[in-house]
Amino acid sequence: DQQVKQNSPSLSVQEGRISILNCDYTNSMFDYFLWYKKYPAEGPTFLISISSIKDKNEDGRFTVFLNKSAKHLSLHIVPSQPGDSAVYFCAAMDSNYQLIWGAGTKLIIKP
Amino acid sequence: DAGITQSPRHKVTETGTPVTLRCHQTENHRYMYWYRQDPGHGLRLIHYSYGVKDTDKGEVSDGYSVSRSKTEDFLLTLESATSSQTSVYFCAISESGGVAWSYQETQYFGPGTRLLVL
């Protein structure tokens, strides 16, 4: 049973608009979350993270929101750019300090 | 970019043959990880290492073994490859991990090895 779920396999957004990628988790003990971005034929690269003591973390165009009561986090990209087209993975750190990954969401930015 | 290379980048092999994948880092990071990525599953941890000769199992370790005789190299071996081991394999490194994990830390990934077992 997947503990980290990204229910949208793909998302298409117009260039310049906001992209919102969602992630749900089931384990309330998770206390650190990360987003990674992956281009084809490359390894994932770290994008942004958030600790459970916060509800928001910003880095430039990227903002991650955490709603612990709903066990939900989201990644906002504003404004979306063509180079943002990639697969985005949500990951959570478990009590063994191992990362539990979602299945990923493919983001397509349309010109 | 973190200095992580994986070899080979692509491999086709037959069921029952042994396969070894290599991960090499130039960052002198203590922790190294092997993941596999399959459609619908994201990345799943196979094994990880927290120092030379120190390794532990991850979520999907059955059918895999690892070795780390030098800080810079982490080998993943499929003793007798099966078709279910067809996947993309990623190596990752981090400076800290386990109970010493720093919340400023992240894992850096290699480019991946695409393995097809026929």
Tab-separated table of C-alpha atoms in Angstrom:
chain	number	residue	atom	x	y	z
A	1	ASP	CA	0.000	0.000	0.000
A	2	GLN	CA	1.506	3.280	-1.093
A	3	GLN	CA	2.166	5.657	1.776
A	4	VAL	CA	2.838	8.615	-0.530
A	5	LYS	CA	0.402	9.180	-3.363
A	6	GLN	CA	0.459	11.489	-6.318
A	7	ASN	CA	-2.921	10.891	-7.834
A	8	SER	CA	-2.432	12.868	-11.024
A	9	PRO	CA	-0.128	11.022	-13.440
A	10	SER	CA	0.028	14.116	-15.634
A	11	LEU	CA	-0.842	17.799	-15.647
A	12	SER	CA	-0.915	20.278	-18.518
A	13	VAL	CA	-0.572	24.026	-17.812
A	14	GLN	CA	-0.297	27.098	-19.994
A	15	GLU	CA	3.023	28.926	-19.903
A	16	GLY	CA	2.874	31.834	-17.468
A	17	ARG	CA	0.082	30.318	-15.383
A	18	ILE	CA	0.335	28.606	-12.011
A	19	SER	CA	1.113	24.889	-11.820
A	20	ILE	CA	-0.166	23.065	-8.737
A	21	LEU	CA	1.071	19.555	-8.057
A	22	ASN	CA	-0.494	17.577	-5.241
A	23	CYS	CA	0.719	14.850	-2.914
A	24	ASP	CA	-1.083	12.930	-0.169
A	25	TYR	CA	0.416	10.743	2.520
A	26	THR	CA	-1.006	8.264	4.971
A	27	ASN	CA	1.590	8.092	7.739
A	28	SER	CA	1.173	10.871	10.292
A	29	MET	CA	4.710	10.163	11.583
A	30	PHE	CA	6.280	11.589	8.417
A	31	ASP	CA	7.868	14.876	9.416
A	32	TYR	CA	9.931	15.967	6.434
A	33	PHE	CA	8.922	16.221	2.825
A	34	LEU	CA	10.835	16.874	-0.373
A	35	TRP	CA	10.034	17.576	-3.999
A	36	TYR	CA	12.300	16.383	-6.768
A	37	LYS	CA	12.213	17.171	-10.460
A	38	LYS	CA	13.270	14.690	-13.121
A	39	TYR	CA	14.029	15.181	-16.793
A	40	PRO	CA	14.117	12.187	-19.191
A	41	ALA	CA	17.341	10.161	-19.076
A	42	GLU	CA	18.543	12.022	-15.985
A	43	GLY	CA	18.408	11.377	-12.261
A	44	PRO	CA	16.019	13.300	-10.008
A	45	THR	CA	17.240	16.664	-8.739
A	46	PHE	CA	16.203	18.242	-5.462
A	47	LEU	CA	13.786	21.140	-5.754
A	48	ILE	CA	12.415	22.186	-2.367
A	49	SER	CA	11.627	20.701	1.025
A	50	ILE	CA	9.492	21.394	4.074
A	51	SER	CA	9.600	20.308	7.671
A	52	SER	CA	6.404	19.445	9.517
A	53	ILE	CA	6.911	22.385	11.873
A	54	LYS	CA	6.169	24.690	8.947
A	55	ASP	CA	3.173	25.041	6.674
A	56	LYS	CA	4.883	26.871	3.837
A	57	ASN	CA	8.316	27.147	2.286
A	58	GLU	CA	9.257	29.343	-0.662
A	59	ASP	CA	12.194	29.346	-3.036
A	60	GLY	CA	11.841	31.700	-5.940
A	61	ARG	CA	9.029	30.539	-8.202
A	62	PHE	CA	8.486	27.397	-6.128
A	63	THR	CA	6.363	27.212	-2.992
A	64	VAL	CA	5.459	24.101	-1.047
A	65	PHE	CA	2.434	24.063	1.251
A	66	LEU	CA	1.875	21.466	3.954
A	67	ASN	CA	-1.489	20.694	5.547
A	68	LYS	CA	-0.745	18.194	8.290
A	69	SER	CA	-4.335	17.687	9.371
A	70	ALA	CA	-5.249	16.677	5.831
A	71	LYS	CA	-1.936	14.849	5.272
A	72	HIS	CA	-1.555	16.795	2.062
A	73	LEU	CA	1.130	18.857	0.456
A	74	SER	CA	1.256	20.796	-2.756
A	75	LEU	CA	3.904	22.375	-4.926
A	76	HIS	CA	3.074	25.672	-6.619
A	77	ILE	CA	5.108	26.938	-9.547
A	78	VAL	CA	4.463	30.553	-10.507
A	79	PRO	CA	4.838	31.521	-13.279
A	80	SER	CA	5.226	28.234	-15.138
A	81	GLN	CA	7.966	28.147	-17.748
A	82	PRO	CA	8.713	25.686	-20.585
A	83	GLY	CA	11.778	24.410	-18.707
A	84	ASP	CA	9.484	23.298	-15.887
A	85	SER	CA	8.177	20.460	-18.075
A	86	ALA	CA	9.379	17.367	-16.210
A	87	VAL	CA	8.238	14.646	-13.854
A	88	TYR	CA	7.831	15.837	-10.268
A	89	PHE	CA	8.209	13.438	-7.357
A	90	CYS	CA	7.019	13.989	-3.840
A	91	ALA	CA	8.950	12.132	-1.112
A	92	ALA	CA	8.538	11.789	2.643
A	93	MET	CA	11.091	10.796	5.243
A	94	ASP	CA	10.051	7.877	7.429
A	95	SER	CA	11.110	7.009	10.966
A	96	ASN	CA	14.097	5.036	9.591
A	97	TYR	CA	15.317	8.164	7.771
A	98	GLN	CA	14.511	6.584	4.443
A	99	LEU	CA	12.685	8.408	1.670
A	100	ILE	CA	9.284	7.091	0.626
A	101	TRP	CA	8.430	8.270	-2.878
A	102	GLY	CA	5.260	8.997	-4.753
A	103	ALA	CA	4.796	7.707	-8.291
A	104	GLY	CA	5.353	11.125	-9.846
A	105	THR	CA	3.351	13.642	-11.860
A	106	LYS	CA	4.367	14.569	-15.391
A	107	LEU	CA	4.022	18.326	-15.846
A	108	ILE	CA	3.644	19.650	-19.374
A	109	ILE	CA	3.927	23.384	-19.929
A	110	LYS	CA	2.176	24.477	-23.111
A	111	PRO	CA	3.470	27.537	-25.009
B	1	ASP	CA	26.325	19.002	-10.129
B	2	ALA	CA	27.315	16.298	-7.694
B	3	GLY	CA	29.991	14.017	-9.134
B	4	ILE	CA	28.097	10.762	-9.491
B	5	THR	CA	28.485	8.369	-12.383
B	6	GLN	CA	26.796	5.072	-13.039
B	7	SER	CA	27.976	2.288	-15.308
B	8	PRO	CA	26.804	0.843	-17.522
B	9	ARG	CA	24.108	3.289	-18.577
B	10	HIS	CA	22.216	0.632	-20.498
B	11	LYS	CA	22.330	-3.142	-20.269
B	12	VAL	CA	20.415	-6.010	-21.805
B	13	THR	CA	20.891	-9.415	-20.223
B	14	GLU	CA	19.239	-12.785	-20.066
B	15	THR	CA	17.332	-14.360	-17.216
B	16	GLY	CA	19.603	-16.224	-14.833
B	17	THR	CA	22.784	-14.288	-15.569
B	18	PRO	CA	24.587	-12.237	-12.912
B	19	VAL	CA	24.679	-8.480	-13.355
B	20	THR	CA	26.700	-5.846	-11.507
B	21	LEU	CA	25.961	-2.137	-11.633
B	22	ARG	CA	28.500	0.371	-10.454
B	23	CYS	CA	28.064	3.744	-8.807
B	24	HIS	CA	31.060	6.032	-8.451
B	25	GLN	CA	31.166	9.340	-6.563
B	26	THR	CA	33.818	12.013	-6.292
B	27	GLU	CA	32.148	13.890	-3.419
B	28	ASN	CA	33.461	11.773	-0.538
B	29	HIS	CA	29.925	11.486	0.833
B	30	ARG	CA	29.384	8.887	3.516
B	31	TYR	CA	25.951	7.642	2.466
B	32	MET	CA	25.171	5.905	-0.823
B	33	TYR	CA	21.884	4.432	-1.991
B	34	TRP	CA	20.518	2.203	-4.724
B	35	TYR	CA	16.951	2.733	-5.913
B	36	ARG	CA	14.865	1.249	-8.662
B	37	GLN	CA	12.208	3.173	-10.520
B	38	ASP	CA	9.222	1.459	-12.081
B	39	PRO	CA	6.064	2.938	-13.606
B	40	GLY	CA	3.423	3.567	-10.969
B	41	HIS	CA	5.840	3.085	-8.079
B	42	GLY	CA	8.135	6.071	-7.976
B	43	LEU	CA	11.555	5.235	-6.555
B	44	ARG	CA	12.011	2.340	-4.138
B	45	LEU	CA	15.074	1.830	-1.988
B	46	ILE	CA	16.970	-1.424	-2.574
B	47	HIS	CA	20.017	-1.103	-0.304
B	48	TYR	CA	22.035	1.681	1.181
B	49	SER	CA	25.460	2.138	2.699
B	50	TYR	CA	26.514	4.320	5.610
B	51	GLY	CA	30.236	3.733	5.246
B	52	VAL	CA	32.862	1.395	3.836
B	53	LYS	CA	31.663	-2.189	4.369
B	54	ASP	CA	28.542	-0.883	6.173
B	55	THR	CA	25.330	-1.623	4.309
B	56	ASP	CA	21.692	-2.231	5.101
B	57	LYS	CA	18.560	-3.366	3.333
B	58	GLY	CA	15.863	-1.165	1.927
B	59	GLU	CA	12.259	-1.774	0.982
B	60	VAL	CA	12.898	-4.088	-2.017
B	61	SER	CA	16.184	-5.863	-1.282
B	62	ASP	CA	15.241	-9.446	-2.256
B	63	GLY	CA	17.348	-10.680	-5.173
B	64	TYR	CA	19.964	-7.938	-4.753
B	65	SER	CA	23.253	-7.671	-2.924
B	66	VAL	CA	25.622	-4.735	-2.526
B	67	SER	CA	29.213	-4.092	-1.639
B	68	ARG	CA	31.203	-1.029	-0.715
B	69	SER	CA	34.937	-1.584	-0.395
B	70	LYS	CA	35.869	2.052	-1.023
B	71	THR	CA	34.147	5.307	-0.101
B	72	GLU	CA	33.701	6.239	-3.736
B	73	ASP	CA	32.242	2.991	-5.118
B	74	PHE	CA	28.962	1.230	-4.378
B	75	LEU	CA	28.166	-1.913	-6.366
B	76	LEU	CA	24.745	-3.462	-6.863
B	77	THR	CA	24.662	-7.126	-7.888
B	78	LEU	CA	21.792	-9.152	-9.225
B	79	GLU	CA	23.039	-12.686	-8.562
B	80	SER	CA	20.614	-14.280	-11.032
B	81	ALA	CA	18.649	-11.690	-12.970
B	82	THR	CA	14.901	-12.128	-13.451
B	83	SER	CA	12.496	-10.316	-15.748
B	84	SER	CA	10.928	-8.616	-12.709
B	85	GLN	CA	14.253	-6.830	-12.212
B	86	THR	CA	13.866	-4.984	-15.501
B	87	SER	CA	13.906	-1.403	-14.307
B	88	VAL	CA	15.797	1.861	-14.185
B	89	TYR	CA	18.331	1.868	-11.361
B	90	PHE	CA	19.458	5.059	-9.687
B	91	CYS	CA	22.334	5.594	-7.337
B	92	ALA	CA	22.208	8.471	-4.869
B	93	ILE	CA	24.564	9.969	-2.312
B	94	SER	CA	24.214	12.164	0.743
B	95	GLU	CA	26.653	13.616	3.216
B	96	SER	CA	24.536	12.736	6.235
B	97	GLY	CA	21.816	10.198	6.827
B	98	GLY	CA	20.179	7.937	9.350
B	99	VAL	CA	19.884	9.478	12.791
B	100	ALA	CA	22.492	12.055	11.760
B	101	TRP	CA	20.239	13.335	8.959
B	102	SER	CA	20.385	17.075	8.687
B	103	TYR	CA	17.295	18.899	7.548
B	104	GLN	CA	19.501	20.890	5.198
B	105	GLU	CA	20.513	17.608	3.577
B	106	THR	CA	19.310	16.122	0.372
B	107	GLN	CA	20.168	13.155	-1.774
B	108	TYR	CA	21.966	13.677	-5.080
B	109	PHE	CA	21.262	11.249	-7.874
B	110	GLY	CA	23.262	9.717	-10.662
B	111	PRO	CA	21.944	9.563	-14.250
B	112	GLY	CA	20.530	6.036	-13.927
B	113	THR	CA	21.104	2.629	-15.510
B	114	ARG	CA	18.411	1.153	-17.705
B	115	LEU	CA	18.399	-2.649	-17.311
B	116	LEU	CA	16.395	-5.023	-19.485
B	117	VAL	CA	16.249	-8.685	-18.477
B	118	LEU	CA	14.980	-10.930	-21.267
